[in-house]
XYZ file of C-alpha atoms in Angstrom:
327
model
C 46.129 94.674 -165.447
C 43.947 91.682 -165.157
C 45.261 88.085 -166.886
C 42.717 86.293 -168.762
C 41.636 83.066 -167.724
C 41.722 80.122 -170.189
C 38.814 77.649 -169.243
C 40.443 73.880 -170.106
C 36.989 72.182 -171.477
C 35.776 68.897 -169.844
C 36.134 65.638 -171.685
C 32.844 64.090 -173.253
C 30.056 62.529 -170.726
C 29.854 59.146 -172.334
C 26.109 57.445 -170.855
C 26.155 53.745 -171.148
C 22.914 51.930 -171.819
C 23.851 49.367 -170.223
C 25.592 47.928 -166.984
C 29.021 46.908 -168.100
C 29.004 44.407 -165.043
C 25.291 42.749 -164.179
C 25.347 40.329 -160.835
C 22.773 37.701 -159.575
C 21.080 38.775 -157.228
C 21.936 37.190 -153.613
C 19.347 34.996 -152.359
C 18.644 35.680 -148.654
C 16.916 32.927 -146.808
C 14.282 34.425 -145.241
C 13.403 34.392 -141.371
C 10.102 32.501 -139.907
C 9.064 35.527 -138.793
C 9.798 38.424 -141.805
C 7.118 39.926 -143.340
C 6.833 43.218 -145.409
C 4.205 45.014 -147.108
C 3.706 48.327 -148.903
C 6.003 50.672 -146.706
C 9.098 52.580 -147.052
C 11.542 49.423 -148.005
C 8.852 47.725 -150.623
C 6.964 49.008 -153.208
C 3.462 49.693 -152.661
C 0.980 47.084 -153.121
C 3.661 44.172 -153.479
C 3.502 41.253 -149.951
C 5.821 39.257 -149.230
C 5.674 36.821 -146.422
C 7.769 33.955 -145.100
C 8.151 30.853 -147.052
C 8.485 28.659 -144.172
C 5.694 29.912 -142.761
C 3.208 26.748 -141.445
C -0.138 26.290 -143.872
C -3.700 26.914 -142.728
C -5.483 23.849 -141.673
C -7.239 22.149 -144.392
C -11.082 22.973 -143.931
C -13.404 19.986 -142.237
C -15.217 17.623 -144.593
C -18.717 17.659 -144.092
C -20.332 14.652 -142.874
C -23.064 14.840 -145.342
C -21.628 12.943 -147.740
C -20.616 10.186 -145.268
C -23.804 9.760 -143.880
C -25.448 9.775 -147.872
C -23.230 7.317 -149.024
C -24.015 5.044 -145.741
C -27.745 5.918 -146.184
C -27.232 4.350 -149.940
C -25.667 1.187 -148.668
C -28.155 0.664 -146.164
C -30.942 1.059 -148.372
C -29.515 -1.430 -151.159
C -29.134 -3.784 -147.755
C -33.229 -2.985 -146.873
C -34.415 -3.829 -150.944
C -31.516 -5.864 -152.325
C -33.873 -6.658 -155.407
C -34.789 -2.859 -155.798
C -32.024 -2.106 -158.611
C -32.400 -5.258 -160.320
C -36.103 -4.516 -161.235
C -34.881 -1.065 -162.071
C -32.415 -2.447 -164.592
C -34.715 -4.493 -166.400
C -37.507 -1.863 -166.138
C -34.688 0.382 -168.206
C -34.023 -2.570 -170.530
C -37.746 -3.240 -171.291
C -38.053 0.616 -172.118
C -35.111 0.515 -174.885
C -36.111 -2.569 -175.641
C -39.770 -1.156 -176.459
C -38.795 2.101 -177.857
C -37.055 0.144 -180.530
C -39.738 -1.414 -181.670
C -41.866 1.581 -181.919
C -38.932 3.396 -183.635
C -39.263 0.071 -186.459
C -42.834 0.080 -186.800
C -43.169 3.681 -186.998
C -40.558 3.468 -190.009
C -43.237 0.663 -191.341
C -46.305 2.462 -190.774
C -45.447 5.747 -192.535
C -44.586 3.929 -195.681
C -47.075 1.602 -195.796
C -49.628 4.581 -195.013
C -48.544 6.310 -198.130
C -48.402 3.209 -200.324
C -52.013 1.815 -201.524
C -50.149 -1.278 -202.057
C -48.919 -1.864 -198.637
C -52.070 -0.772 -196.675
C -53.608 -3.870 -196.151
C -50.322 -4.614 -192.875
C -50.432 -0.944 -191.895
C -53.428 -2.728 -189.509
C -51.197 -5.110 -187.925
C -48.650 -2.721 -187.803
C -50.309 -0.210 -186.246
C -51.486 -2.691 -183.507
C -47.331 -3.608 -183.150
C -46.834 0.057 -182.388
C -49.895 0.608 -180.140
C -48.004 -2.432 -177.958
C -44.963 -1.043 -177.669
C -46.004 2.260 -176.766
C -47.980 1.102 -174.071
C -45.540 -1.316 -172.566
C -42.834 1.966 -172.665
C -45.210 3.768 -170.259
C -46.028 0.908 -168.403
C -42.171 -0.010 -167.351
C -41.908 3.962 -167.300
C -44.072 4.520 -164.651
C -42.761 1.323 -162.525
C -38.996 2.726 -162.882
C -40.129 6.141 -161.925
C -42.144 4.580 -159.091
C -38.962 2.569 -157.674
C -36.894 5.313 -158.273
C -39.323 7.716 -155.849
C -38.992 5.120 -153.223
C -35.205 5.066 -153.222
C -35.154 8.337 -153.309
C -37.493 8.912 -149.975
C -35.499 6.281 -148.481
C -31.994 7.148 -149.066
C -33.076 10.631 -147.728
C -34.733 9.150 -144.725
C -31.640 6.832 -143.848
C -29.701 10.073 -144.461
C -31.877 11.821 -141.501
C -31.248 8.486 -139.525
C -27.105 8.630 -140.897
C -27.085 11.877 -139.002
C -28.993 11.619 -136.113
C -26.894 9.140 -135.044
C -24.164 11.013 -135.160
C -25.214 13.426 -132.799
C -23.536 13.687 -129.449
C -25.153 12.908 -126.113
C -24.162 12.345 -122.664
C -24.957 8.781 -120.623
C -25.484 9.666 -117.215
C -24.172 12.812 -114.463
C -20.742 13.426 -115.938
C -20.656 10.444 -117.857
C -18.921 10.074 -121.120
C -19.796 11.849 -124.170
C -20.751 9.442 -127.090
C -22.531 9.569 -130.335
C -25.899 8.096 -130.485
C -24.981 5.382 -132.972
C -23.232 3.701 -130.654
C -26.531 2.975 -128.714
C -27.150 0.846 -131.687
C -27.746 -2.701 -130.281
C -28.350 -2.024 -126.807
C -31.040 0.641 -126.105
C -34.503 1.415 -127.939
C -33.979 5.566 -127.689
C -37.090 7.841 -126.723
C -36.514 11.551 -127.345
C -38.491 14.096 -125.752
C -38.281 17.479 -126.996
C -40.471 20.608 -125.897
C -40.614 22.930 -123.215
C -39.025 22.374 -119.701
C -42.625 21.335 -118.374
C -43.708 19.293 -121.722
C -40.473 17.257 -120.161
C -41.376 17.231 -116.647
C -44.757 15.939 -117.690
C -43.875 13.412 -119.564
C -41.079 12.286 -116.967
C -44.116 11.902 -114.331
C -46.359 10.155 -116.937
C -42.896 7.574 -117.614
C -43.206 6.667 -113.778
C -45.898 3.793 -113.455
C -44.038 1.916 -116.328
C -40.223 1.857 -115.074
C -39.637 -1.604 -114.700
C -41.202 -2.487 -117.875
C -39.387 -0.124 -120.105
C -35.800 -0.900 -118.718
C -36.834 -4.095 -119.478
C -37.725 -3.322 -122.837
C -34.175 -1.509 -123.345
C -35.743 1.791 -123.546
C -33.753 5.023 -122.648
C -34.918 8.284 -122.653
C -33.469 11.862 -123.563
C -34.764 14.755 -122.936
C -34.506 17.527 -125.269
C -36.063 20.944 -123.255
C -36.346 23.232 -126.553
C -36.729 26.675 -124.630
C -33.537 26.398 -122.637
C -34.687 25.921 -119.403
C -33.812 22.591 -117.119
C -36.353 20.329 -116.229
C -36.757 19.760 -112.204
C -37.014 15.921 -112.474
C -37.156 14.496 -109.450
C -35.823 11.234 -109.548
C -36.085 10.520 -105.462
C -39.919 10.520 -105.508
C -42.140 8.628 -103.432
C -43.196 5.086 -104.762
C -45.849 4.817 -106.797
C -49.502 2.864 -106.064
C -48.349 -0.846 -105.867
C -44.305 -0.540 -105.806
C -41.824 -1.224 -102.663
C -39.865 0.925 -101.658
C -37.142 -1.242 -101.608
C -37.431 -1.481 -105.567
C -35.606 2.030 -105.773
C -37.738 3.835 -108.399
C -35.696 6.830 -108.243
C -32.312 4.583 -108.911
C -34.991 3.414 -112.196
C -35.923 6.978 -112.964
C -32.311 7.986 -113.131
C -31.671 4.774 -115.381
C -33.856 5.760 -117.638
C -33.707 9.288 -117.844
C -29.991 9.228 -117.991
C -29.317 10.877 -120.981
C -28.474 14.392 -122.077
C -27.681 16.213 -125.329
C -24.902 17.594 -126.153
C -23.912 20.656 -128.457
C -27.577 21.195 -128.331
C -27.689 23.773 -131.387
C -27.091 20.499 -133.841
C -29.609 18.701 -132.002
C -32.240 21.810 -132.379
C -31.126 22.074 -136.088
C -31.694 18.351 -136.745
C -35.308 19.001 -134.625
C -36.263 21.663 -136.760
C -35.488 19.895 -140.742
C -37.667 16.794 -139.262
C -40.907 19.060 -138.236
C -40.254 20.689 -141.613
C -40.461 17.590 -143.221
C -43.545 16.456 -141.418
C -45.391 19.715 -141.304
C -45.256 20.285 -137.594
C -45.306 23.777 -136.088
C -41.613 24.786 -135.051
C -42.949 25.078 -131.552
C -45.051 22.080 -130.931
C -43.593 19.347 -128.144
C -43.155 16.313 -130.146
C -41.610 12.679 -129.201
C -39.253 10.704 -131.547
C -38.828 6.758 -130.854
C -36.401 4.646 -132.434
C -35.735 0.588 -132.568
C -33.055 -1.140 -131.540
C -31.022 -0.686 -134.632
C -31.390 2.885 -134.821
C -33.740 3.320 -137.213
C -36.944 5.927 -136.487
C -40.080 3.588 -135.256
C -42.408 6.566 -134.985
C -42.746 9.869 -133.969
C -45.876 11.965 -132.827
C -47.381 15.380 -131.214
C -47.762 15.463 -127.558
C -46.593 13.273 -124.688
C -45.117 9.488 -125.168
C -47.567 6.210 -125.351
C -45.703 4.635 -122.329
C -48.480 2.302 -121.928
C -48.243 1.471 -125.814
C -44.529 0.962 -125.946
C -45.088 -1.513 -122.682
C -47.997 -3.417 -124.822
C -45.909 -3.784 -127.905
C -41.966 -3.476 -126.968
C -40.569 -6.999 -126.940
C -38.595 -7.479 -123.808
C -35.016 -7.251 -124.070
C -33.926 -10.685 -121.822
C -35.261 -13.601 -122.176
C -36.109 -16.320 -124.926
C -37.786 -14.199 -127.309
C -34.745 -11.663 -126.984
C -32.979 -11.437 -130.445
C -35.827 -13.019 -132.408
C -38.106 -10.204 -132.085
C -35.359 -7.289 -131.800
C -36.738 -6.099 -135.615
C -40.433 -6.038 -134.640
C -40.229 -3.062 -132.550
C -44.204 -2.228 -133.363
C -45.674 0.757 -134.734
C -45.016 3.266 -131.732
């Protein structure tokens, strides 16, 4: 005989919305090198990374604006009275355009009016003069403003061609050619490996006179190969061999670019600018303060820079340093 079973029942789930105890969270100082992403212990799509962890470098500053806002002081230095004419030129506008503004309040009424025609003559002859000295003082401001504008940008080519690095000498120092400011009337020579070489044998007859002048030269070969310049040549017609004209050569010729890719870059925006062909030889002289003398096509005028060049030493040194010529 089977005994029946009582079943006791359970006591009522009770489901709390709520925690009855909520904790802070521990903070946990994190380590230099922890670091999680979406995996098995974070959620997907939520980074994390340490908070110690050292910044990126802040990106360079571009020189640009360096060089602009040199190229602006310069050029107030060049035409000191250049913004003062501009001023007035702007005050002689306003000054005009308020006439017209009165006499062309005059005129319509006086137009309109029998009674008043008899000034709208004189009037009219008011507002004919103002008109015309508003695009007279127009077109001088607009003229001084193109040549500020030309010349800021052409200091600004100057700005950073001087800050362009070069080499003096075999394993010499590396400075930027600004620092040649002062010292040394730079000759640049850029084109092929043989446009160099030719123009290095062409340089030879005039050694002595273009040290003396302060002139150094750099040569820029554009197609990547390296001039053979041979500085321990035999003397030239009418010079002793005890006057060392390959110690001269290599005095001269003693510079060399560096980080050529800025020089080539630099290169290329001036033949833009002048409407040269990307691949023509050209030469680039500068005076003794750094700003561009000339440039041309072709080889150097050696003989021209000897003719013209005043001569570093001596008692017109200093006096003439600013009247570097044309070439």
């Amino acid at each position: 005989m089977a005994v029946p079973v009582r079943l006791i029942p359970s006591p009522p789930t009770v489901c709390l919305s709520t925690p009855l105890l909520s904790l802070p969270p521990i903070a946990r100082k994190p380590s230099p090198s922890s670091s999680c992403s979406g995996s098995s212990r974070a959620r997907p799509g939520f980074r994390c990374s340490a908070a110690n962890k050292p910044s990126p470098p802040p990106p360079e500053v571009s020189s640009n604006s360096s060089s602009n806002s040199m190229a602006k002081i310069r050029s107030e230095v060049l035409s000191p009275f250049r913004s003062v004419r501009m001023f007035f030129y702007l005050a002689f506008m306003a000054s005009a355009g308020l006439g017209s503004l009165i006499a062309l309040t005059q005129l319509v009424p006086a137009l309109t009016n029998p009674a008043r025609l008899a000034g709208a003559a004189e009037t009219l002859r008011g507002l004919g003069i103002d008109v015309a000295a508003v695009a007279v003082f127009a077109f001088l401001y607009s003229r001084d403003r193109k040549a500020s504008d030309a010349q800021v940008a052409r200091l600004t080519r100057e700005e950073n061609l001087s800050r362009l690095k070069l080499r003096v000498g075999a394993g010499g120092r590396v400075v930027p050619l600004g620092e040649l400011r002062g010292s040394a009337r730079l000759v640049i020579v850029a084109g092929p490996a043989e446009f160099v070489e030719e123009s290095f044998r062409r340089s030879k007859p005039f050694l002595k006179d273009l040290m003396d002048r302060g002139v150094l030269v750099l040569p820029f070969p554009t197609d990547g190969n390296t001039p053979a310049l041979q500085f321990d040549g035999e003397a030239e017609e009418g010079e002793n061999e005890g006057d060392g004209i390959g110690e001269k050569s290599k005095r001269l010729w003693q510079l060399t670019p560096v980080y050529t890719s800025e020089w080539a870059k630099w290169l290329e925006e001036q033949k833009k600018l002048a409407n040269v062909a990307p691949d023509s030889p050209v030469y680039l002289s500068l005076r003794m303060d750094g700003r561009v003398r000339g440039s041309g096509v072709g080889y150097p005028p050696w003989q021209a820079f000897v003719a013209q060049l005043p001569l570093v030493k001596g008692m017109w040194s200093g006096f003439l340093d600013g009247m570097d010529g044309r070439v």
